C-alpha cells in the first residue's frame, strides 16, 4: 500500500524532504533555548552584570527568530507537499478509472469510487501532512528533550523511561480496537453515498410517487448507522487524552517533588534552580510531544484504511488491455461471432450468451428484437470490446477484436447505449465528444441525419445552448437524437443503436433510418429496438431469447417462420388495425 501511494508524490518529493529537515532545525533550536535560559538563570543567581544578561537576551532572541523561520518554512513546504500529493493521488486514481473496462467498474460501485476520490484522499492527505511534519517533530523532540533533560537533571529524567512504555501500550491497544471499526465505517460511507446518489438521480421519480418521507427515513437510518460506528470508534480514541493528561501530571508531580527535595537537601549542589527550571520545560516538551504523537496515531489509524481502499483502485488491473503489438486500422465493418459464449462473472453459473454464431457483412443493416433479459445489449457490447468473450471469438474487419488497439477499435464502432448521457456544456461541446475537431457544418450535417437540427434551430442559442448535467433540460427524444448525432460524427465503420430511438415518434424514427440508408450506406448498422417498425426495413433481423439467437431473417420471412416475432408484431399492430376497421 505504502509503495503504491508513494508513487503519487513525484514532483513534490523535494518539499516532502525539506519539511523534515526544517522541522529538525526547529526542534534543535527549541531544545537549546531552555538550556540557555538555565545558564542565564544561574548567571543571574551568581550576580552577573547587565552586559552578560544582554548577551543572553540577544542570543535567545536570535534563537527564537531562527525557530520561527524553521517552523514557517516547514509549514509552507508541508502544505505544498501534502496538497500536491493529494492532487496527484486524485489524478492517478481518476486516470486509472478511465482505463477500467465494464468488468472493473462492476467490481467497484460508483458511490465507492466517489468516496475514495474525495473522503479517503482527504484523510490520507491529512495523515501525510502529519507524517512529514508532526510525526518527525515529535520523536525528535522526545529524543533531544530527553537527552537535554538527562544532562540537566541526571537520574530525574528516568521518569520518562517509565511513562513512555505506558503510553505506547495504551496507544497500541486503542489502535488495535479501532482499526476494524474504521474499516467497517468506510464501507457504510459507500452505502450512504450510494443512497444519496440514487436519490438525487431519481429525484423526479421520488417526487412523482410522493416518497420524500420514505427516502428521508432511509437516509436518516443510514446516516445514524455511520454515526453510531464513528461514535464507537471516537469513544475509544478519546482514551488518548486522559491517558496523556495522567502521564503529564504524574511526571510533573514527580519532577516538582523530587526536584525541590534535591535542591533543598543538597543546597543546590546536585541540582540548582536554573537546571530545575529547564527540567520543567523539558518535561512539558516531552509530554506535549507524546500528546501530539497520539494525535498522529489517531489520524494515521483512520488513514491506513483509506490508503488501502485507494491502493485497491490504483492496483486494479484493467480486465481488458491492449495486445503487445496491436493492429492500428480496422479494414471494414464486417462482424463475425464464432461460437461465442459469455458470462459477466467467473463465479456466474449461467452464461448470459450461449453459442452465438453470426456473420454480418460490411454495410449490412441488422435489426435485433427480443424481450427484456434476452442479452441484446450484451451481444453488442462484445463488438467494441467493452467486455471480452468467455468462449469463442468476435471478429471485426476480419480480425479478432482482441488483436486491435482498444482506442482504434472503439473509434471504428459508435455505440449509442440504452442510457443516453449528455454532459454539462453546450450542444457543440457534447457533439464534439464524437469528433473534437468537427466543424460547425459537420455538426449540423450529423444533426440533420439524426433529426436533431430542427429542434436545435428553435432554441434561443441554437448550437450554443447550454445542456445541464445529464441533459435534464431537454426531452428524452431530443437527448436520444443528440446522442445519435454525436455517434455519427465519429464516422464509424459500425454504428450500433441500442434501443436509442425509443423516445422518438415513429415518423422521426423512420426519417432517421432513411437518412442512415442514404448517407452512410457503407456503415454497418445494428439497431436494437422494441418496436418491429424500427427494424422491419433491415437486411436481416435477429430474434433473441434467453441469451441465444432463436430466429434470423427478413421481416416478411420472420412473420411466417418465427412465432416470437409474429407475436410481437401482432401485439404492436393490433390496436392500429382495430382503429382502421372502425
XYZ file of C-alpha atoms in Angstrom:
582
model
C 0.000 0.000 0.000
C 2.712 2.497 1.031
C 4.748 1.868 -2.149
C 1.647 2.323 -4.291
C 0.714 5.616 -2.642
C 4.271 6.969 -2.667
C 4.319 6.851 -6.461
C 1.930 9.811 -6.405
C 4.401 12.089 -4.579
C 6.501 12.676 -7.723
C 7.343 16.388 -8.173
C 6.583 17.041 -4.503
C 9.475 14.937 -3.216
C 11.670 17.974 -2.583
C 9.080 19.780 -0.411
C 8.491 16.439 1.338
C 12.240 16.256 2.136
C 12.645 19.941 3.034
C 9.870 19.704 5.618
C 11.542 17.194 7.975
C 14.901 18.962 7.554
C 13.410 22.293 8.619
C 11.477 20.575 11.407
C 14.765 19.097 12.673
C 16.301 22.560 12.801
C 13.250 23.873 14.646
C 13.457 21.061 17.221
C 17.190 21.548 17.851
C 16.754 25.284 18.444
C 13.722 24.755 20.712
C 15.627 22.199 22.776
C 18.649 24.503 23.192
C 16.566 27.504 24.353
C 15.747 26.034 27.834
C 19.433 25.147 28.272
C 20.446 28.753 27.510
C 17.738 30.020 29.853
C 19.061 27.765 32.632
C 22.556 29.155 32.100
C 21.200 32.719 32.254
C 19.311 31.993 35.490
C 22.470 30.560 37.047
C 24.480 33.622 35.919
C 21.887 35.983 37.415
C 21.957 33.958 40.641
C 25.757 34.302 40.687
C 25.410 38.110 40.392
C 26.353 38.790 36.744
C 26.126 42.251 35.233
C 23.757 43.673 32.597
C 26.220 43.016 29.767
C 26.027 39.274 30.405
C 22.231 39.381 30.611
C 22.107 41.410 27.380
C 24.265 38.837 25.571
C 21.989 36.021 26.732
C 18.914 38.061 25.735
C 20.205 38.699 22.197
C 21.165 35.021 21.866
C 17.667 33.928 22.925
C 16.073 36.452 20.532
C 18.145 35.153 17.616
C 17.220 31.565 18.508
C 13.530 32.496 18.743
C 13.616 34.031 15.253
C 15.536 31.007 13.960
C 12.885 28.696 15.427
C 10.159 30.839 13.861
C 11.898 30.728 10.478
C 12.374 26.957 10.601
C 8.731 26.485 11.660
C 7.325 28.796 8.972
C 9.429 27.121 6.278
C 8.373 23.673 7.461
C 4.699 24.732 7.405
C 4.994 26.122 3.879
C 6.712 23.072 2.409
C 4.458 20.712 4.360
C 1.308 22.355 2.947
C 2.784 22.300 -0.577
C 3.780 18.637 -0.327
C 0.532 17.352 1.230
C -1.877 19.213 -1.070
C 0.257 18.347 -4.114
C 0.328 14.700 -3.069
C -3.473 14.702 -2.733
C -3.820 16.327 -6.168
C -1.602 13.672 -7.773
C -3.393 10.916 -5.910
C -6.782 12.023 -7.223
C -5.377 12.414 -10.730
C -3.781 8.956 -10.646
C -6.998 7.396 -9.384
C -9.132 9.181 -11.971
C -6.708 8.255 -14.770
C -6.720 4.645 -13.595
C -10.519 4.537 -13.524
C -10.560 5.733 -17.146
C -8.641 2.576 -18.124
C -11.164 0.279 -16.440
C -13.370 -1.966 -18.505
C -17.016 -2.505 -17.615
C -15.923 -5.553 -15.637
C -13.699 -3.407 -13.393
C -16.418 -0.785 -12.959
C -18.822 -3.546 -11.929
C -16.413 -4.519 -9.155
C -16.305 -1.015 -7.651
C -19.637 0.733 -7.191
C -19.844 4.334 -8.409
C -20.532 5.621 -4.887
C -17.498 3.770 -3.542
C -15.234 5.292 -6.193
C -16.563 8.770 -5.356
C -15.882 8.207 -1.632
C -12.357 7.022 -2.375
C -11.657 10.023 -4.607
C -12.914 12.512 -2.006
C -13.125 11.473 1.663
C -10.406 8.814 1.540
C -7.917 11.053 -0.279
C -8.587 13.900 2.182
C -7.858 11.592 5.130
C -4.649 10.357 3.510
C -3.636 13.955 2.768
C -4.095 14.936 6.436
C -2.134 11.887 7.569
C 0.685 12.640 5.115
C 0.862 16.207 6.350
C 1.231 14.937 9.914
C 3.739 12.266 8.952
C 6.238 14.594 7.264
C 5.975 17.260 9.956
C 4.396 16.275 13.279
C 5.475 12.628 13.136
C 9.075 13.795 12.537
C 8.949 16.590 15.086
C 7.557 14.528 17.968
C 10.160 11.699 18.041
C 13.000 14.174 17.517
C 11.642 16.376 20.298
C 11.369 13.332 22.554
C 14.967 12.239 21.900
C 16.558 15.704 22.145
C 14.463 16.762 25.139
C 15.222 13.538 26.995
C 18.944 13.940 26.229
C 18.926 17.561 27.454
C 16.814 16.643 30.489
C 19.301 13.912 31.377
C 22.158 16.406 31.008
C 20.383 18.881 33.269
C 18.766 16.600 35.839
C 20.532 13.258 35.642
C 18.519 10.477 37.283
C 15.358 12.621 37.471
C 14.938 12.122 33.719
C 14.363 8.413 34.386
C 10.665 9.135 34.990
C 10.232 9.417 31.213
C 11.561 5.883 30.721
C 8.641 4.671 32.818
C 5.971 6.862 31.195
C 6.767 6.172 27.520
C 6.111 2.365 27.652
C 2.790 3.007 29.440
C 1.725 5.374 26.659
C 2.958 3.019 23.929
C 0.941 0.096 25.325
C -2.164 2.286 25.692
C -1.910 3.598 22.135
C -1.322 0.108 20.765
C -4.487 -1.208 22.417
C -6.528 1.731 21.145
C -5.315 1.259 17.550
C -5.920 -2.477 17.672
C -9.562 -1.961 18.684
C -10.370 0.982 16.401
C -8.895 -0.300 13.125
C -11.730 -2.836 12.453
C -14.285 -0.151 13.332
C -12.881 2.289 10.786
C -12.754 -0.481 8.177
C -16.428 -1.125 8.830
C -17.475 2.530 8.853
C -15.900 3.369 5.480
C -17.900 0.591 3.828
C -21.016 2.166 5.313
C -19.863 5.518 3.936
C -20.010 3.932 0.482
C -23.575 2.770 1.134
C -24.540 6.238 2.388
C -23.116 7.935 -0.717
C -24.880 5.377 -2.881
C -28.185 6.278 -1.232
C -27.580 9.998 -1.857
C -26.561 9.432 -5.464
C -29.555 7.199 -6.171
C -31.960 9.675 -4.569
C -30.616 12.741 -6.388
C -30.563 10.986 -9.783
C -34.091 9.670 -9.215
C -35.497 12.881 -7.707
C -38.224 13.157 -10.351
C -39.426 9.633 -9.605
C -39.296 10.262 -5.849
C -41.456 13.361 -6.189
C -43.807 11.708 -8.683
C -44.571 8.950 -6.183
C -44.507 11.308 -3.165
C -41.815 9.195 -1.493
C -39.835 12.039 0.089
C -40.655 10.894 3.629
C -39.602 7.327 2.889
C -36.301 8.492 1.353
C -35.652 10.781 4.338
C -36.197 7.906 6.757
C -33.910 5.644 4.700
C -31.169 8.274 4.611
C -31.557 9.059 8.325
C -31.176 5.361 9.155
C -28.002 5.072 7.030
C -26.553 8.297 8.494
C -27.373 7.153 12.042
C -25.632 3.831 11.362
C -22.464 5.627 10.217
C -22.702 7.990 13.206
C -23.025 5.076 15.646
C -19.897 3.349 14.325
C -17.911 6.582 14.259
C -19.040 7.401 17.789
C -17.936 3.971 18.980
C -14.507 4.470 17.410
C -14.164 8.049 18.697
C -15.100 6.965 22.237
C -12.204 4.524 22.225
C -9.846 7.090 20.698
C -10.918 9.556 23.395
C -8.955 7.483 25.937
C -5.786 9.001 24.434
C -6.363 12.387 26.054
C -6.936 11.298 29.674
C -4.030 8.852 29.368
C -1.795 11.702 28.219
C -3.038 14.021 30.957
C -2.409 11.352 33.573
C 1.169 10.870 32.392
C 1.733 14.634 32.140
C 0.612 15.398 35.674
C 2.294 12.285 37.119
C 5.624 13.387 35.628
C 5.029 16.970 36.753
C 4.266 15.963 40.349
C 7.270 13.670 40.459
C 9.516 16.355 38.949
C 8.373 19.087 41.343
C 8.599 16.835 44.384
C 11.897 15.134 43.618
C 13.486 18.285 42.194
C 12.522 20.501 45.141
C 13.706 17.852 47.591
C 17.075 17.559 45.784
C 17.626 21.342 45.728
C 16.779 21.733 49.422
C 18.737 18.745 50.721
C 21.880 19.355 48.651
C 21.816 23.144 48.830
C 21.807 23.370 45.035
C 24.956 21.276 44.598
C 23.309 18.359 42.740
C 20.558 20.436 41.154
C 20.291 24.228 41.108
C 17.336 26.490 40.251
C 18.387 27.031 36.620
C 18.685 23.320 35.933
C 15.379 22.658 37.694
C 13.514 25.273 35.592
C 14.973 23.742 32.426
C 13.890 20.281 33.587
C 10.301 21.509 33.959
C 10.376 22.949 30.434
C 11.777 19.701 29.015
C 9.122 17.794 30.921
C 6.399 19.811 29.187
C 8.102 19.469 25.772
C 8.379 15.704 26.125
C 4.802 15.193 27.217
C 3.394 17.601 24.643
C 5.318 15.681 22.006
C 3.770 12.468 23.258
C 0.321 14.040 23.103
C 0.897 15.218 19.528
C 2.201 11.774 18.666
C -1.059 10.274 19.895
C -2.963 12.610 17.542
C -0.764 11.406 14.697
C -1.616 7.813 15.605
C -5.335 8.642 15.538
C -5.100 10.261 12.099
C -2.865 7.534 10.704
C -5.199 4.860 12.074
C -8.038 6.319 10.017
C -5.803 6.941 7.014
C -4.453 3.369 6.864
C -7.876 2.018 5.942
C -8.398 4.886 3.488
C -4.971 4.192 1.973
C -5.843 0.532 1.455
C -9.035 1.498 -0.368
C -7.135 3.952 -2.582
C -4.411 1.381 -3.262
C -7.111 -1.087 -4.377
C -8.194 1.349 -7.084
C -4.604 2.057 -8.187
C -3.574 -1.597 -8.122
C -6.612 -2.829 -10.044
C -5.529 -4.045 -13.452
C -7.912 -3.366 -16.345
C -9.634 -6.575 -17.352
C -9.253 -5.530 -20.996
C -5.802 -4.484 -22.200
C -4.068 -3.844 -25.489
C -2.135 -6.725 -27.071
C 1.648 -6.447 -27.314
C 1.565 -5.494 -30.995
C -1.930 -4.098 -31.650
C -3.498 -3.553 -35.046
C -3.945 0.157 -35.761
C -6.535 0.014 -38.539
C -9.956 -1.605 -38.945
C -10.390 -2.790 -42.524
C -14.196 -2.637 -42.781
C -17.426 -3.023 -40.804
C -17.848 -6.785 -41.143
C -18.626 -8.611 -37.875
C -18.285 -12.320 -37.100
C -19.360 -14.121 -33.941
C -17.742 -17.571 -33.898
C -19.348 -19.883 -31.307
C -19.412 -17.091 -28.725
C -20.470 -17.665 -25.139
C -20.212 -15.053 -22.396
C -20.862 -14.555 -18.688
C -20.316 -11.394 -16.663
C -18.509 -13.046 -13.778
C -16.303 -16.101 -13.438
C -18.470 -17.111 -10.495
C -21.677 -16.934 -12.546
C -23.234 -20.337 -13.099
C -25.195 -19.404 -16.207
C -23.964 -17.910 -19.470
C -25.503 -14.573 -20.481
C -24.877 -15.543 -24.128
C -24.604 -19.098 -25.434
C -23.341 -20.478 -28.759
C -23.717 -17.307 -30.829
C -22.730 -17.933 -34.435
C -23.399 -14.847 -36.542
C -21.783 -13.272 -39.618
C -22.582 -9.710 -40.691
C -21.329 -8.202 -43.963
C -19.862 -4.705 -44.053
C -22.592 -2.130 -44.780
C -25.397 -4.502 -43.815
C -28.258 -3.310 -41.607
C -29.157 -5.710 -38.810
C -32.157 -5.411 -36.517
C -32.335 -7.137 -33.138
C -35.608 -7.893 -31.349
C -36.036 -9.662 -28.037
C -37.638 -9.463 -24.640
C -36.093 -7.939 -21.535
C -33.151 -10.044 -20.386
C -32.616 -11.701 -23.767
C -28.995 -10.312 -23.801
C -29.393 -7.978 -26.784
C -27.216 -5.275 -25.174
C -24.720 -7.875 -24.010
C -24.253 -9.053 -27.594
C -23.352 -5.633 -28.989
C -21.030 -4.768 -26.087
C -18.710 -7.552 -27.228
C -18.240 -5.880 -30.639
C -16.467 -2.796 -29.278
C -14.776 -4.955 -26.643
C -16.464 -3.404 -23.640
C -16.323 -6.979 -22.365
C -14.235 -9.916 -23.587
C -15.883 -13.156 -24.626
C -15.732 -16.127 -22.277
C -15.635 -18.654 -25.124
C -15.219 -18.297 -28.892
C -14.200 -15.096 -30.659
C -15.591 -11.880 -32.113
C -14.018 -10.565 -35.312
C -14.370 -7.070 -36.771
C -12.943 -6.358 -40.227
C -11.811 -9.975 -40.380
C -9.615 -9.789 -37.250
C -10.234 -10.775 -33.639
C -11.208 -7.697 -31.629
C -8.526 -8.670 -29.079
C -5.871 -8.011 -31.752
C -6.784 -4.324 -32.129
C -5.632 -1.282 -30.243
C -8.631 -0.570 -27.998
C -8.936 3.100 -28.997
C -8.695 2.270 -32.705
C -11.407 -0.379 -32.395
C -13.770 1.830 -30.395
C -13.226 4.741 -32.770
C -14.412 2.474 -35.558
C -17.505 1.415 -33.588
C -20.018 4.056 -32.484
C -22.402 2.863 -29.798
C -25.442 4.781 -28.632
C -26.277 2.941 -25.432
C -29.691 2.460 -23.820
C -28.984 5.113 -21.186
C -28.294 8.240 -23.190
C -25.909 10.546 -21.348
C -25.233 14.199 -22.115
C -22.677 16.206 -20.172
C -22.882 19.740 -18.837
C -21.800 22.129 -21.593
C -23.152 23.485 -24.861
C -24.690 21.329 -27.587
C -21.460 21.850 -29.547
C -19.392 20.592 -26.584
C -21.482 17.425 -26.419
C -21.361 16.820 -30.166
C -17.579 17.189 -30.187
C -17.325 14.083 -27.998
C -17.768 12.316 -31.335
C -15.082 14.363 -33.057
C -13.139 17.059 -31.147
C -12.191 18.757 -34.435
C -15.647 18.719 -36.016
C -16.597 21.893 -37.884
C -19.993 23.574 -37.475
C -21.034 22.298 -40.917
C -20.155 18.704 -39.938
C -22.067 19.017 -36.678
C -25.116 20.390 -38.466
C -24.988 17.572 -41.028
C -24.821 14.927 -38.268
C -27.748 16.592 -36.509
C -29.777 16.676 -39.728
C -29.169 12.938 -40.167
C -30.249 12.354 -36.552
C -33.292 14.646 -36.995
C -31.954 16.935 -34.266
C -31.186 20.070 -36.294
C -34.870 21.070 -36.496
C -35.387 21.422 -32.731
C -31.888 22.894 -32.197
C -32.699 25.767 -34.582
C -35.731 26.631 -32.446
C -33.588 27.050 -29.306
C -32.587 30.646 -28.361
C -28.843 29.970 -28.628
C -29.126 27.162 -31.173
C -25.915 25.067 -31.081
C -24.542 27.192 -28.231
C -27.472 26.267 -25.978
C -26.283 25.091 -22.571
C -27.054 21.481 -21.663
C -27.416 20.752 -17.959
C -25.662 17.729 -16.428
C -27.365 14.579 -17.682
C -29.321 16.589 -20.271
C -32.124 17.354 -17.840
C -33.194 20.496 -19.732
C -34.028 18.620 -22.962
C -36.638 15.938 -23.583
C -35.870 12.224 -23.801
C -36.357 12.194 -27.578
C -34.128 15.254 -28.040
C -31.473 13.673 -25.857
C -31.558 10.488 -27.944
C -31.209 12.400 -31.229
C -28.254 14.421 -29.908
C -26.544 11.187 -28.828
C -27.107 9.673 -32.277
C -25.627 12.809 -33.916
C -22.641 12.586 -31.583
C -22.076 8.963 -32.618
C -22.323 9.831 -36.328
C -19.567 12.447 -36.006
C -17.111 9.609 -35.374
C -17.738 8.471 -38.973
C -17.780 4.882 -37.756
C -17.458 1.724 -39.742
C -20.054 0.204 -37.395
C -22.991 2.106 -35.866
C -24.906 0.471 -33.034
C -28.185 1.890 -31.724
C -29.165 0.140 -28.503
C -32.868 0.988 -28.221
C -31.786 4.567 -28.926
C -34.938 5.726 -30.696
C -37.455 4.508 -28.130
C -38.312 8.086 -27.061
C -38.933 9.437 -30.567
C -42.115 9.091 -32.581
C -42.402 6.545 -35.389
C -42.185 9.238 -38.104
C -38.896 10.599 -36.735
C -37.629 7.051 -36.250
C -38.349 6.315 -39.916
C -36.623 9.531 -41.057
C -33.513 8.618 -39.033
C -33.377 5.153 -40.599
C -33.897 6.617 -44.075
C -31.029 9.081 -43.511
C -28.771 6.226 -42.437
C -29.548 4.240 -45.570
C -28.910 7.205 -47.889
C -25.960 8.976 -46.284
C -23.955 6.164 -44.634
C -24.616 3.132 -46.872
C -21.164 1.617 -46.262
C -21.512 1.722 -42.463
C -22.669 -1.473 -40.801
C -25.780 -0.603 -38.789
C -27.093 -2.637 -35.868
C -30.440 -1.466 -34.470
C -31.750 -2.896 -31.222
C -35.399 -1.987 -30.756
C -38.605 -2.933 -29.014
C -40.744 -1.818 -31.965
C -40.820 -4.044 -35.017
C -41.380 -0.886 -37.117
C -37.845 0.235 -36.195
C -36.222 -2.885 -37.705
C -38.601 -4.106 -40.409
C -36.545 -2.496 -43.200
C -33.310 -4.153 -42.017
C -31.467 -6.607 -44.277
C -31.793 -9.198 -41.540
C -33.494 -9.307 -38.153
C -32.277 -11.371 -35.190
C -34.811 -12.645 -32.685
C -33.137 -13.277 -29.327
C -34.393 -15.171 -26.319
C -32.542 -16.360 -23.220
C -29.106 -15.353 -24.487
C -29.397 -17.219 -27.801
C -30.419 -16.310 -31.351
C -33.736 -18.083 -31.902
C -34.524 -16.863 -35.433
C -32.855 -14.895 -38.247
C -34.460 -13.476 -41.362
C -36.165 -10.578 -43.092
C -39.342 -9.011 -41.746
C -41.537 -10.975 -44.154
C -39.758 -14.273 -43.517
C -39.954 -13.934 -39.733
C -43.667 -13.177 -39.864
C -44.036 -16.597 -41.480
C -41.484 -18.649 -39.535
C -40.955 -17.026 -36.105
C -43.749 -17.299 -33.552
C -41.937 -14.884 -31.211
C -41.543 -12.169 -33.867
C -45.099 -12.656 -35.132
C -46.465 -12.338 -31.601
C -44.530 -9.076 -31.002
C -45.637 -7.697 -34.376
C -49.288 -8.576 -33.832
C -49.365 -7.121 -30.312
C -47.902 -3.812 -31.541
C -50.123 -3.534 -34.601
C -53.408 -4.898 -33.249
C -54.540 -1.542 -31.850
C -53.788 0.239 -35.118
C -55.630 -2.426 -37.115
C -58.738 -2.190 -34.918
C -58.833 1.604 -35.401
C -58.555 1.234 -39.170
C -61.530 -1.178 -39.242
C -63.658 1.297 -37.312
